[in-house]
Short mmCIF file of C-alpha atoms in Angstrom, two decimals:
data_model
loop_
_atom_site.label_atom_id
_atom_site.label_comp_id
_atom_site.label_asym_id
_atom_site.label_seq_id
_atom_site.Cartn_x
_atom_site.Cartn_y
_atom_site.Cartn_z
CA MET U 72 0.00 0.00 0.00
CA PRO U 73 1.37 3.48 -0.83
CA ARG U 74 2.71 5.44 2.17
CA THR U 75 0.31 8.33 1.53
CA GLY U 76 -2.72 5.98 1.58
CA ARG U 77 -1.60 4.41 4.85
CA ALA U 78 -1.16 7.84 6.44
CA ALA U 79 -4.62 8.91 5.33
CA ARG U 80 -6.12 5.76 6.79
CA MET U 81 -4.37 6.34 10.12
CA ASN U 82 -5.64 9.90 10.22
CA LEU U 83 -9.20 8.64 9.63
CA VAL U 84 -8.88 6.15 12.50
CA ARG U 85 -7.61 8.89 14.82
CA LEU U 86 -10.52 11.13 13.80
CA CYS U 87 -13.08 8.37 14.52
CA ARG U 88 -11.53 7.74 17.93
CA ALA U 89 -11.67 11.44 18.73
CA VAL U 90 -15.32 11.68 17.71
CA LEU U 91 -16.21 8.57 19.75
CA LEU U 92 -14.40 9.93 22.81
CA ALA U 93 -16.22 13.26 22.47
CA VAL U 94 -19.60 11.49 22.28
CA VAL U 95 -18.82 9.39 25.38
CA CYS U 96 -17.68 12.46 27.32
CA ALA U 97 -20.86 14.31 26.30
CA LEU U 98 -23.19 11.43 27.32
CA ALA U 99 -21.52 10.69 30.66
CA PRO U 100 -22.82 13.77 32.50
CA LEU U 101 -26.25 13.30 30.91
CA SER U 102 -26.40 9.76 32.30
CA ALA U 103 -25.53 11.07 35.75
CA VAL U 104 -28.18 13.79 35.45
CA GLY U 105 -30.71 11.27 34.18
CA ALA U 106 -30.09 8.94 37.10
CA GLY U 107 -30.21 11.70 39.70
CA THR U 108 -32.84 14.14 38.46
CA VAL U 109 -34.99 12.77 35.65
CA VAL U 110 -35.90 9.42 37.18
CA LEU U 111 -36.55 10.94 40.63
CA PRO U 112 -38.86 13.92 40.00
CA ASP U 113 -38.71 17.23 41.81
CA PHE U 114 -41.96 17.90 43.72
CA THR U 115 -41.14 21.42 44.88
CA GLN U 116 -43.07 23.23 42.13
CA LEU U 117 -46.15 21.08 42.68
CA VAL U 118 -46.17 21.81 46.41
CA GLN U 119 -45.55 25.53 45.95
CA ARG U 120 -48.33 25.90 43.38
CA HIS U 121 -51.01 23.73 44.94
CA GLY U 122 -50.24 23.32 48.66
CA ALA U 123 -52.19 26.44 49.61
CA ALA U 124 -55.49 24.76 48.64
CA VAL U 125 -54.97 21.96 51.16
CA VAL U 126 -56.56 22.58 54.57
CA ASN U 127 -56.40 21.21 58.08
CA ILE U 128 -59.72 20.10 59.57
CA SER U 129 -60.39 19.87 63.30
CA ALA U 130 -63.73 18.37 64.33
CA ALA U 131 -65.17 18.25 67.84
CA GLN U 132 -67.24 15.09 68.12
CA ALA U 133 -70.68 14.94 69.67
CA SER U 134 -70.89 13.73 73.25
CA LYS U 135 -73.07 10.75 74.12
CA ALA U 136 -73.23 8.39 77.07
CA GLY U 137 -69.55 8.61 77.88
CA PRO U 138 -66.07 8.69 76.39
CA LEU U 139 -64.84 6.04 73.99
CA ALA U 140 -61.78 4.27 75.41
CA PHE U 141 -59.08 1.98 74.15
CA PRO U 142 -56.84 0.24 76.69
CA GLY U 143 -53.51 2.01 77.05
CA LEU U 144 -54.48 5.01 74.90
CA GLY U 145 -55.48 8.40 76.20
CA GLN U 146 -57.70 10.63 74.10
CA ASP U 147 -54.78 13.02 73.62
CA ASP U 148 -52.69 10.22 72.14
CA PRO U 149 -52.22 10.65 68.34
CA MET U 150 -53.10 6.97 67.81
CA PHE U 151 -56.49 7.42 69.51
CA ASP U 152 -58.03 8.99 66.40
CA PHE U 153 -56.69 6.17 64.25
CA PHE U 154 -58.33 3.49 66.38
CA ARG U 155 -61.52 5.54 66.59
CA ARG U 156 -61.70 5.35 62.80
CA PHE U 157 -60.47 1.87 62.04
CA ILE U 158 -61.48 -0.28 65.04
CA PRO U 159 -65.21 -1.24 64.94
CA ARG U 160 -67.26 0.38 67.71
CA LYS U 161 -70.05 -1.28 69.60
CA PRO U 162 -73.36 0.53 69.13
CA GLU U 163 -73.59 1.47 72.80
CA HIS U 164 -70.23 3.22 72.77
CA PRO U 165 -70.24 6.99 72.26
CA ARG U 166 -68.01 8.87 69.86
CA VAL U 167 -65.51 10.92 71.81
CA ASP U 168 -65.65 13.60 74.43
CA PRO U 169 -66.37 17.07 73.00
CA GLU U 170 -63.04 18.21 74.48
CA ASN U 171 -61.32 15.89 72.02
CA ARG U 172 -60.90 16.98 68.42
CA SER U 173 -60.30 14.55 65.61
CA LEU U 174 -57.83 15.80 63.04
CA GLY U 175 -58.08 15.38 59.31
CA SER U 176 -57.35 17.05 56.02
CA GLY U 177 -59.31 18.41 53.08
CA PHE U 178 -58.89 20.48 49.94
CA ILE U 179 -60.67 23.39 48.32
CA ILE U 180 -62.52 22.67 45.08
CA SER U 181 -64.11 26.08 44.51
CA ALA U 182 -63.03 29.66 45.21
CA ASP U 183 -66.19 30.29 47.27
CA GLY U 184 -65.27 27.75 49.96
CA PHE U 185 -66.48 24.25 49.07
CA ILE U 186 -64.11 21.65 50.50
CA LEU U 187 -63.86 17.89 50.01
CA THR U 188 -62.84 15.56 52.82
CA ASN U 189 -63.68 12.11 54.22
CA ALA U 190 -67.07 11.47 55.79
CA HIS U 191 -65.41 9.85 58.80
CA VAL U 192 -63.45 13.05 59.50
CA VAL U 193 -66.63 15.05 60.16
CA ASP U 194 -68.87 12.20 61.34
CA GLY U 195 -70.96 13.33 64.32
CA ALA U 196 -69.10 16.61 64.66
CA GLU U 197 -70.63 19.41 66.73
CA GLU U 198 -68.09 21.93 65.50
CA ILE U 199 -65.74 21.90 62.50
CA LEU U 200 -62.80 24.27 62.19
CA VAL U 201 -60.89 24.66 58.92
CA ARG U 202 -57.40 26.16 59.03
CA LEU U 203 -55.74 27.46 55.86
CA ILE U 204 -52.04 27.58 55.13
CA ASP U 205 -52.00 31.32 56.03
CA LYS U 206 -53.29 30.41 59.53
CA ARG U 207 -56.79 31.82 58.97
CA GLU U 208 -59.50 29.72 60.63
CA PHE U 209 -63.13 29.30 59.56
CA ARG U 210 -66.07 27.44 61.00
CA ALA U 211 -67.47 25.00 58.46
CA ARG U 212 -70.86 23.44 57.93
CA VAL U 213 -71.50 20.01 56.47
CA VAL U 214 -73.31 20.25 53.14
CA GLY U 215 -73.61 16.48 52.98
CA ALA U 216 -71.76 13.28 53.82
CA ASP U 217 -71.94 9.85 52.23
CA PRO U 218 -70.66 7.07 54.52
CA ARG U 219 -70.82 4.50 51.70
CA SER U 220 -68.09 6.23 49.72
CA ASP U 221 -66.58 8.03 52.74
CA VAL U 222 -66.89 11.38 50.95
CA ALA U 223 -68.09 14.58 52.61
CA LEU U 224 -68.63 18.10 51.27
CA ILE U 225 -68.21 20.99 53.71
CA LYS U 226 -68.46 24.77 53.21
CA ILE U 227 -66.73 27.77 54.71
CA ASP U 228 -67.77 31.41 54.22
CA ALA U 229 -64.85 32.79 52.23
CA SER U 230 -64.06 34.00 48.74
CA ASP U 231 -61.16 34.16 46.30
CA LEU U 232 -59.68 30.99 47.72
CA PRO U 233 -57.08 28.89 45.87
CA ARG U 234 -58.58 25.73 44.46
CA LEU U 235 -57.23 22.52 43.01
CA ALA U 236 -57.55 21.20 39.47
CA ILE U 237 -59.30 17.84 39.09
CA GLY U 238 -57.52 15.08 37.16
CA ASP U 239 -58.62 11.81 35.59
CA PRO U 240 -57.80 8.77 37.76
CA ASP U 241 -58.66 6.46 34.85
CA LYS U 242 -55.47 7.68 33.16
CA LEU U 243 -53.31 6.76 36.16
CA GLN U 244 -50.86 3.96 35.49
CA VAL U 245 -49.48 1.50 38.00
CA GLY U 246 -45.96 2.64 38.83
CA GLU U 247 -46.75 6.33 38.25
CA TRP U 248 -45.51 8.88 40.79
CA VAL U 249 -48.12 10.44 43.10
CA VAL U 250 -47.91 12.96 45.95
CA ALA U 251 -50.01 13.44 49.11
CA ILE U 252 -50.36 16.60 51.19
CA GLY U 253 -52.12 16.47 54.54
CA SER U 254 -51.88 16.79 58.32
CA PRO U 255 -50.64 13.46 59.73
CA PHE U 256 -50.88 13.57 63.53
CA GLY U 257 -51.70 17.28 63.20
CA PHE U 258 -48.51 18.26 61.37
CA ASP U 259 -49.98 20.69 58.81
CA HIS U 260 -49.06 20.48 55.14
CA SER U 261 -46.81 17.45 55.35
CA VAL U 262 -45.78 16.19 51.90
CA THR U 263 -45.17 12.52 51.09
CA ALA U 264 -44.63 10.81 47.74
CA GLY U 265 -44.70 7.34 46.25
CA ILE U 266 -46.14 5.39 43.35
CA VAL U 267 -49.46 3.90 42.34
CA SER U 268 -49.30 0.28 43.52
CA ALA U 269 -52.60 -0.91 42.03
CA LYS U 270 -55.97 0.33 40.81
CA GLY U 271 -59.54 -0.81 41.38
CA ARG U 272 -58.86 -2.40 44.76
CA SER U 273 -61.84 -3.77 46.70
CA LEU U 274 -61.72 -3.60 50.49
CA PRO U 275 -63.94 -5.43 53.00
CA ASP U 276 -67.35 -3.73 53.34
CA GLU U 277 -66.35 -1.16 50.69
CA ASN U 278 -68.19 -2.51 47.63
CA PHE U 279 -68.82 0.83 45.96
CA VAL U 280 -65.29 2.27 45.78
CA PRO U 281 -62.55 1.05 43.39
CA PHE U 282 -59.66 2.27 45.55
CA ILE U 283 -56.32 3.51 44.23
CA GLN U 284 -53.61 1.68 46.18
CA THR U 285 -50.33 3.54 46.70
CA ASP U 286 -47.20 3.27 48.82
CA VAL U 287 -47.39 6.97 49.74
CA ALA U 288 -46.86 7.40 53.49
CA ILE U 289 -50.34 8.05 54.94
CA ASN U 290 -51.05 8.24 58.67
CA PRO U 291 -53.95 9.34 60.92
CA GLY U 292 -54.67 12.96 60.04
CA ASN U 293 -53.97 12.49 56.33
CA SER U 294 -57.58 11.35 55.89
CA GLY U 295 -59.44 13.58 53.43
CA GLY U 296 -56.31 15.09 51.90
CA PRO U 297 -55.58 15.13 48.16
CA LEU U 298 -53.55 12.65 46.14
CA PHE U 299 -51.85 14.45 43.22
CA ASN U 300 -50.40 13.30 39.93
CA LEU U 301 -47.24 15.03 38.71
CA LYS U 302 -49.32 17.57 36.77
CA GLY U 303 -50.61 18.89 40.08
CA GLU U 304 -54.10 17.50 39.47
CA VAL U 305 -56.06 15.77 42.22
CA VAL U 306 -56.65 12.13 41.31
CA GLY U 307 -57.85 10.83 44.66
CA ILE U 308 -58.82 11.47 48.29
CA ASN U 309 -56.57 9.69 50.80
CA SER U 310 -58.91 7.62 52.93
CA GLN U 311 -57.53 4.48 54.53
CA ILE U 312 -54.39 2.57 55.40
CA TYR U 313 -53.78 -1.10 55.97
CA SER U 314 -51.71 -1.60 59.09
CA GLN U 315 -51.15 -4.15 61.84
CA THR U 316 -49.32 -1.65 64.01
CA GLY U 317 -51.39 1.52 63.66
CA GLY U 318 -48.69 3.21 61.57
CA PHE U 319 -47.87 3.34 57.88
CA MET U 320 -46.79 0.01 56.37
CA GLY U 321 -46.66 0.79 52.66
CA LEU U 322 -50.34 0.21 51.90
CA SER U 323 -52.58 3.25 51.56
CA PHE U 324 -55.83 3.69 49.70
CA ALA U 325 -57.40 6.68 47.98
CA ILE U 326 -60.93 7.27 46.67
CA PRO U 327 -60.82 8.06 42.92
CA ILE U 328 -61.60 11.74 42.46
CA ASN U 329 -64.12 11.18 39.64
CA LEU U 330 -66.25 9.11 42.03
CA ALA U 331 -65.84 11.74 44.77
CA MET U 332 -66.82 14.58 42.44
CA ASP U 333 -69.97 12.72 41.39
CA VAL U 334 -70.84 12.19 45.06
CA GLN U 335 -70.25 15.85 45.96
CA ALA U 336 -72.35 17.03 43.03
CA GLN U 337 -75.29 14.98 44.31
CA LEU U 338 -74.70 16.11 47.89
CA ARG U 339 -74.65 19.74 46.77
CA ALA U 340 -77.82 19.31 44.72
CA SER U 341 -79.96 17.23 47.07
CA GLY U 342 -77.99 16.37 50.21
CA ARG U 343 -78.08 12.66 49.40
CA VAL U 344 -76.57 10.18 46.96
CA GLN U 345 -78.60 7.93 44.67
CA ARG U 346 -77.17 4.54 43.72
CA GLY U 347 -78.38 1.87 41.37
CA ARG U 348 -79.25 -1.70 42.28
CA ILE U 349 -80.54 -4.68 40.33
CA GLY U 350 -81.36 -7.24 43.04
CA VAL U 351 -78.95 -10.13 42.62
CA ALA U 352 -76.51 -12.04 44.82
CA ILE U 353 -73.27 -12.85 43.04
CA GLN U 354 -70.05 -14.79 43.46
CA GLU U 355 -66.64 -14.95 41.82
CA VAL U 356 -66.15 -17.09 38.70
CA THR U 357 -63.30 -19.50 39.41
CA ARG U 358 -61.55 -21.56 36.74
CA ALA U 359 -63.47 -24.61 37.90
CA LEU U 360 -66.81 -22.79 37.66
CA ALA U 361 -65.90 -21.40 34.23
CA GLU U 362 -65.23 -24.93 33.03
CA SER U 363 -68.48 -26.21 34.51
CA PHE U 364 -70.55 -23.45 32.90
CA GLY U 365 -68.83 -23.70 29.52
CA LEU U 366 -67.38 -20.19 29.68
CA PRO U 367 -64.52 -19.08 27.41
CA ARG U 368 -62.56 -17.80 30.44
CA ALA U 369 -62.82 -17.27 34.19
CA ALA U 370 -64.33 -13.78 34.27
CA GLY U 371 -67.58 -12.08 35.16
CA ALA U 372 -70.03 -12.23 38.07
CA LEU U 373 -71.96 -15.46 38.63
CA VAL U 374 -75.58 -14.88 39.71
CA SER U 375 -76.26 -17.15 42.68
CA ALA U 376 -79.67 -15.67 43.61
CA VAL U 377 -82.23 -13.31 42.08
CA GLU U 378 -84.51 -11.18 44.23
CA ALA U 379 -88.15 -11.99 43.53
CA GLY U 380 -89.84 -9.00 41.93
CA GLY U 381 -86.61 -7.03 41.73
CA PRO U 382 -85.17 -5.27 38.66
CA ALA U 383 -83.11 -8.33 37.65
CA ALA U 384 -86.07 -10.68 37.90
CA LYS U 385 -88.23 -8.34 35.83
CA ALA U 386 -85.52 -8.18 33.19
CA GLY U 387 -85.34 -11.98 32.97
CA LEU U 388 -82.02 -12.65 34.75
CA GLU U 389 -81.78 -16.16 36.12
CA GLN U 390 -79.77 -18.02 38.70
CA GLY U 391 -76.65 -19.35 36.97
CA ASP U 392 -76.28 -16.43 34.55
CA VAL U 393 -72.76 -15.02 34.31
CA ILE U 394 -72.72 -11.24 33.79
CA VAL U 395 -69.71 -10.10 31.74
CA ARG U 396 -70.72 -6.54 30.78
CA PHE U 397 -73.05 -3.99 32.32
CA GLY U 398 -73.94 -0.84 30.42
CA GLY U 399 -71.00 -1.34 28.08
CA LYS U 400 -68.48 -1.72 30.93
CA ALA U 401 -66.58 -4.97 31.34
CA VAL U 402 -67.18 -7.04 34.48
CA GLU U 403 -63.87 -8.85 34.93
CA SER U 404 -64.50 -9.96 38.51
CA SER U 405 -67.55 -10.14 40.76
CA GLY U 406 -66.32 -7.07 42.69
CA ASP U 407 -66.66 -4.93 39.55
CA LEU U 408 -70.42 -5.37 39.29
CA PRO U 409 -71.56 -3.60 42.51
CA ARG U 410 -69.41 -0.57 41.68
CA ILE U 411 -70.66 -0.35 38.10
CA VAL U 412 -74.31 -0.88 39.06
CA SER U 413 -74.17 1.60 41.95
CA ALA U 414 -72.81 4.27 39.60
CA SER U 415 -75.84 3.82 37.32
CA ARG U 416 -78.73 6.21 37.75
CA PRO U 417 -81.92 4.68 39.16
CA GLY U 418 -84.57 4.48 36.45
CA SER U 419 -82.08 4.28 33.60
CA GLN U 420 -82.25 1.40 31.11
CA VAL U 421 -79.02 -0.56 30.74
CA THR U 422 -77.95 -3.49 28.55
CA ILE U 423 -76.47 -6.51 30.33
CA SER U 424 -74.27 -8.99 28.43
CA LEU U 425 -74.18 -12.45 29.96
CA TYR U 426 -73.64 -16.14 29.41
CA ARG U 427 -76.51 -18.57 29.97
CA ASN U 428 -76.08 -22.29 29.42
CA GLY U 429 -72.78 -21.55 27.71
CA ALA U 430 -74.30 -19.16 25.15
CA ALA U 431 -73.89 -15.37 25.03
CA ARG U 432 -76.94 -13.13 25.14
CA ASP U 433 -78.03 -9.57 26.02
CA LEU U 434 -80.84 -8.35 28.26
CA ASN U 435 -82.17 -4.87 28.98
CA ILE U 436 -82.78 -3.89 32.60
CA VAL U 437 -84.26 -0.86 34.32
CA VAL U 438 -81.98 -0.01 37.24
CA GLY U 439 -83.59 0.27 40.66
CA GLU U 440 -82.46 2.43 43.59
CA TRP U 441 -80.27 1.22 46.44
CA LEU U 442 -81.63 2.15 49.86
CA ASP U 443 -79.70 1.48 53.07
CA ASP U 444 -82.48 -0.60 54.46
CA ALA U 445 -82.33 -4.35 54.93
CA GLY U 446 -85.72 -4.77 53.33
CA GLN U 447 -84.52 -3.16 50.11
CA ARG U 448 -81.32 -5.18 49.71
CA THR U 449 -81.08 -8.39 47.78
CA ARG U 450 -83.28 -10.89 49.53
CA ARG U 451 -81.28 -13.99 50.33
CA SER U 452 -83.10 -17.28 50.42
CA GLU U 453 -82.26 -19.57 53.28
CA ARG U 454 -79.76 -22.24 52.47
CA VAL U 455 -79.80 -25.80 53.78
CA GLN U 456 -76.98 -28.37 53.78
CA PRO U 457 -75.85 -31.55 51.78
CA ALA U 458 -74.94 -35.30 52.85
CA PRO U 459 -73.05 -39.44 51.23
CA ASN U 460 -72.88 -40.90 47.69
CA LYS U 461 -69.70 -40.72 45.59
CA LEU U 462 -69.42 -37.06 46.57
CA GLY U 463 -69.99 -37.82 50.24
CA LEU U 464 -73.59 -36.65 50.35
CA VAL U 465 -76.70 -38.24 51.86
CA LEU U 466 -79.74 -36.42 50.48
CA ALA U 467 -83.48 -36.48 50.94
CA LEU U 468 -86.52 -34.73 49.51
CA PRO U 469 -87.42 -31.69 51.63
CA THR U 470 -90.83 -31.73 53.27
CA PRO U 471 -93.50 -29.23 52.13
CA ALA U 472 -92.85 -27.27 55.32
CA GLN U 473 -89.12 -27.15 54.57
CA ARG U 474 -89.83 -25.98 51.01
CA ARG U 475 -92.03 -23.19 52.32
CA GLU U 476 -89.51 -22.28 55.00
CA ARG U 477 -86.64 -22.21 52.47
CA ASN U 478 -88.77 -20.71 49.70
CA VAL U 479 -87.71 -23.31 47.13
CA GLU U 480 -89.71 -25.28 44.58
CA HIS U 481 -87.20 -28.09 44.08
CA GLY U 482 -83.90 -29.40 45.42
CA LEU U 483 -82.58 -32.06 47.78
CA ILE U 484 -81.82 -31.50 51.45
CA VAL U 485 -78.51 -32.70 52.90
CA GLU U 486 -78.81 -35.09 55.82
CA ARG U 487 -75.17 -36.22 56.13
CA VAL U 488 -71.84 -34.94 54.78
CA GLN U 489 -68.46 -36.60 54.50
CA GLY U 490 -65.47 -36.94 52.17
CA VAL U 491 -65.35 -34.62 49.15
CA ALA U 492 -68.46 -32.67 50.11
CA ALA U 493 -67.27 -32.10 53.69
CA ARG U 494 -63.93 -30.78 52.44
CA ALA U 495 -65.84 -28.41 50.16
CA ASP U 496 -67.65 -27.10 53.27
CA LEU U 497 -71.08 -28.51 52.42
CA GLN U 498 -73.14 -28.89 55.59
CA VAL U 499 -76.14 -30.75 56.95
CA GLY U 500 -79.21 -28.68 56.15
CA ASP U 501 -77.94 -27.30 52.83
CA ILE U 502 -80.20 -27.74 49.81
CA VAL U 503 -78.65 -28.88 46.56
CA LEU U 504 -80.80 -27.13 44.00
CA ALA U 505 -79.17 -28.14 40.73
CA ILE U 506 -76.24 -29.81 39.03
CA VAL U 507 -74.37 -28.16 36.16
CA SER U 508 -73.79 -30.67 33.38
CA GLY U 509 -72.51 -29.99 29.87
CA GLY U 510 -72.74 -26.25 30.44
CA ARG U 511 -76.42 -26.51 31.39
CA GLN U 512 -78.03 -26.24 34.80
CA VAL U 513 -80.32 -29.16 35.63
CA PRO U 514 -82.73 -28.76 38.60
CA LEU U 515 -82.71 -31.63 41.12
CA LYS U 516 -86.07 -33.19 41.94
CA ALA U 517 -85.27 -36.82 42.84
CA VAL U 518 -82.56 -38.35 45.02
CA ASP U 519 -82.13 -41.50 42.92
CA VAL U 520 -81.70 -39.52 39.69
CA PHE U 521 -79.02 -37.37 41.25
CA ASN U 522 -77.22 -40.37 42.77
CA ARG U 523 -77.15 -42.07 39.35
CA GLN U 524 -75.62 -38.95 37.81
CA VAL U 525 -72.98 -38.86 40.55
CA ALA U 526 -72.22 -42.58 40.19
CA GLU U 527 -71.39 -42.05 36.51
CA LEU U 528 -68.71 -39.48 37.34
CA LYS U 529 -65.14 -40.60 36.74
CA ASP U 530 -62.55 -40.16 39.47
CA GLY U 531 -61.08 -36.68 39.20
CA GLN U 532 -63.98 -35.36 37.13
CA LEU U 533 -65.28 -31.93 38.13
CA VAL U 534 -68.92 -31.42 39.01
CA THR U 535 -70.62 -28.15 39.96
CA LEU U 536 -73.62 -27.98 42.28
CA LEU U 537 -75.89 -25.07 43.11
CA VAL U 538 -76.25 -25.13 46.89
CA GLN U 539 -78.55 -23.01 49.02
CA ARG U 540 -77.84 -22.02 52.63
CA SER U 541 -79.30 -19.40 54.97
CA GLU U 542 -77.00 -16.69 53.63
CA GLY U 543 -77.84 -17.35 49.99
CA ALA U 544 -77.21 -19.71 47.08
CA ASN U 545 -73.72 -20.43 45.74
CA TYR U 546 -72.13 -22.66 43.14
CA VAL U 547 -69.72 -25.23 44.54
CA THR U 548 -67.30 -27.22 42.40
CA LEU U 549 -66.22 -30.71 43.58
CA ARG U 550 -63.82 -33.27 42.15
CA ALA U 551 -65.28 -36.78 42.29
CA GLY U 552 -63.31 -39.52 44.00
CA GLU U 553 -60.97 -37.22 45.95
#
């Protein structure tokens, strides 16, 4: 190779190395900045712009027969308010002494003084004081409170107040950063941050709220405060924590703000909240039940009982139907249905998509109204127990008196239980109403017919029974011969 060509080639190599080194040197500080600043966001601007609309709420509870007490805790102990909220109270116990004030948080949603908080923060309060970030204090009145959703709307007489922008919790993504501002243990305007851990969480006795789960540090006093996204929009109201110690353990739950805003709009308009109901008892669809009912997958809400004369019965829903959509919204699990139905306006007509006998179909239903009265809730037929054939059951025909007592037209009453049925928690006194075979539900009217069907089952074969007990009817899946 000519000397000049070799020199040119060497110069090109040196140039490439120089360019590569320059690129590496330029990217190195960016990587450091990315790791230190971009991945971990700066919350200072959010707090400075929106913190002034967060308020401290102090509520003096009504006095009743005497003070509520917890062993080892005085009423001036910060943990007292936590236990007052989260430990069930016996009906005869009073709230707290009027000298004691429960602390909570809230946030302003309108410049003329409307404030959102939790219903439990102002529950039974004789006097409510709201303190702003500039130390001004106002007496507040309760416009309305909804214990079912734990949302309350209160009002102070003020004007030109800072207010918060409302975001869309449906756009939240698991893993997204969120920020809470509140008054834990009375420490005003404390800021904590974390991520969204999960969405649509169901909690015991909280059927109407699809909670946002976060790992934001929330403690007693944070209740009612806002949960922000990084845009500074409110996406939730901090409401509950899960704890075995009384302190924060990484599990906190917020009420989605779209649900809260719907509740406050109704409270402002009429002082009460209307919720839909259709009059069914439901249970989760397991893989075994999906197989028994010939479903394409384990999803939906399985109807285990239908209230006589209720909206569902009038629409033609039947025991054994599996609801997969309600009003165009997917029902992935049984917990989805109460929330979707309750959000429907009473009197509205809604289309239900369901599976019956393994086939898809649609029904139209007129939504009824949920009333917090036992007589208006889904009526649950009494359920009696099973007893021994190949499934471990000894059955008999119920007497006319038993049929009237249990309000059933057919079925077999359980007289003894052992083996497979006992392990599946079937009990003496249960009534086996039907067997699901080939994706179809077959009512049981004769003991010998049922025993022949059971005798034909192969060991390991799944069989699903519809069983009625005092608390309602449920589908139970058993595996023969185990």
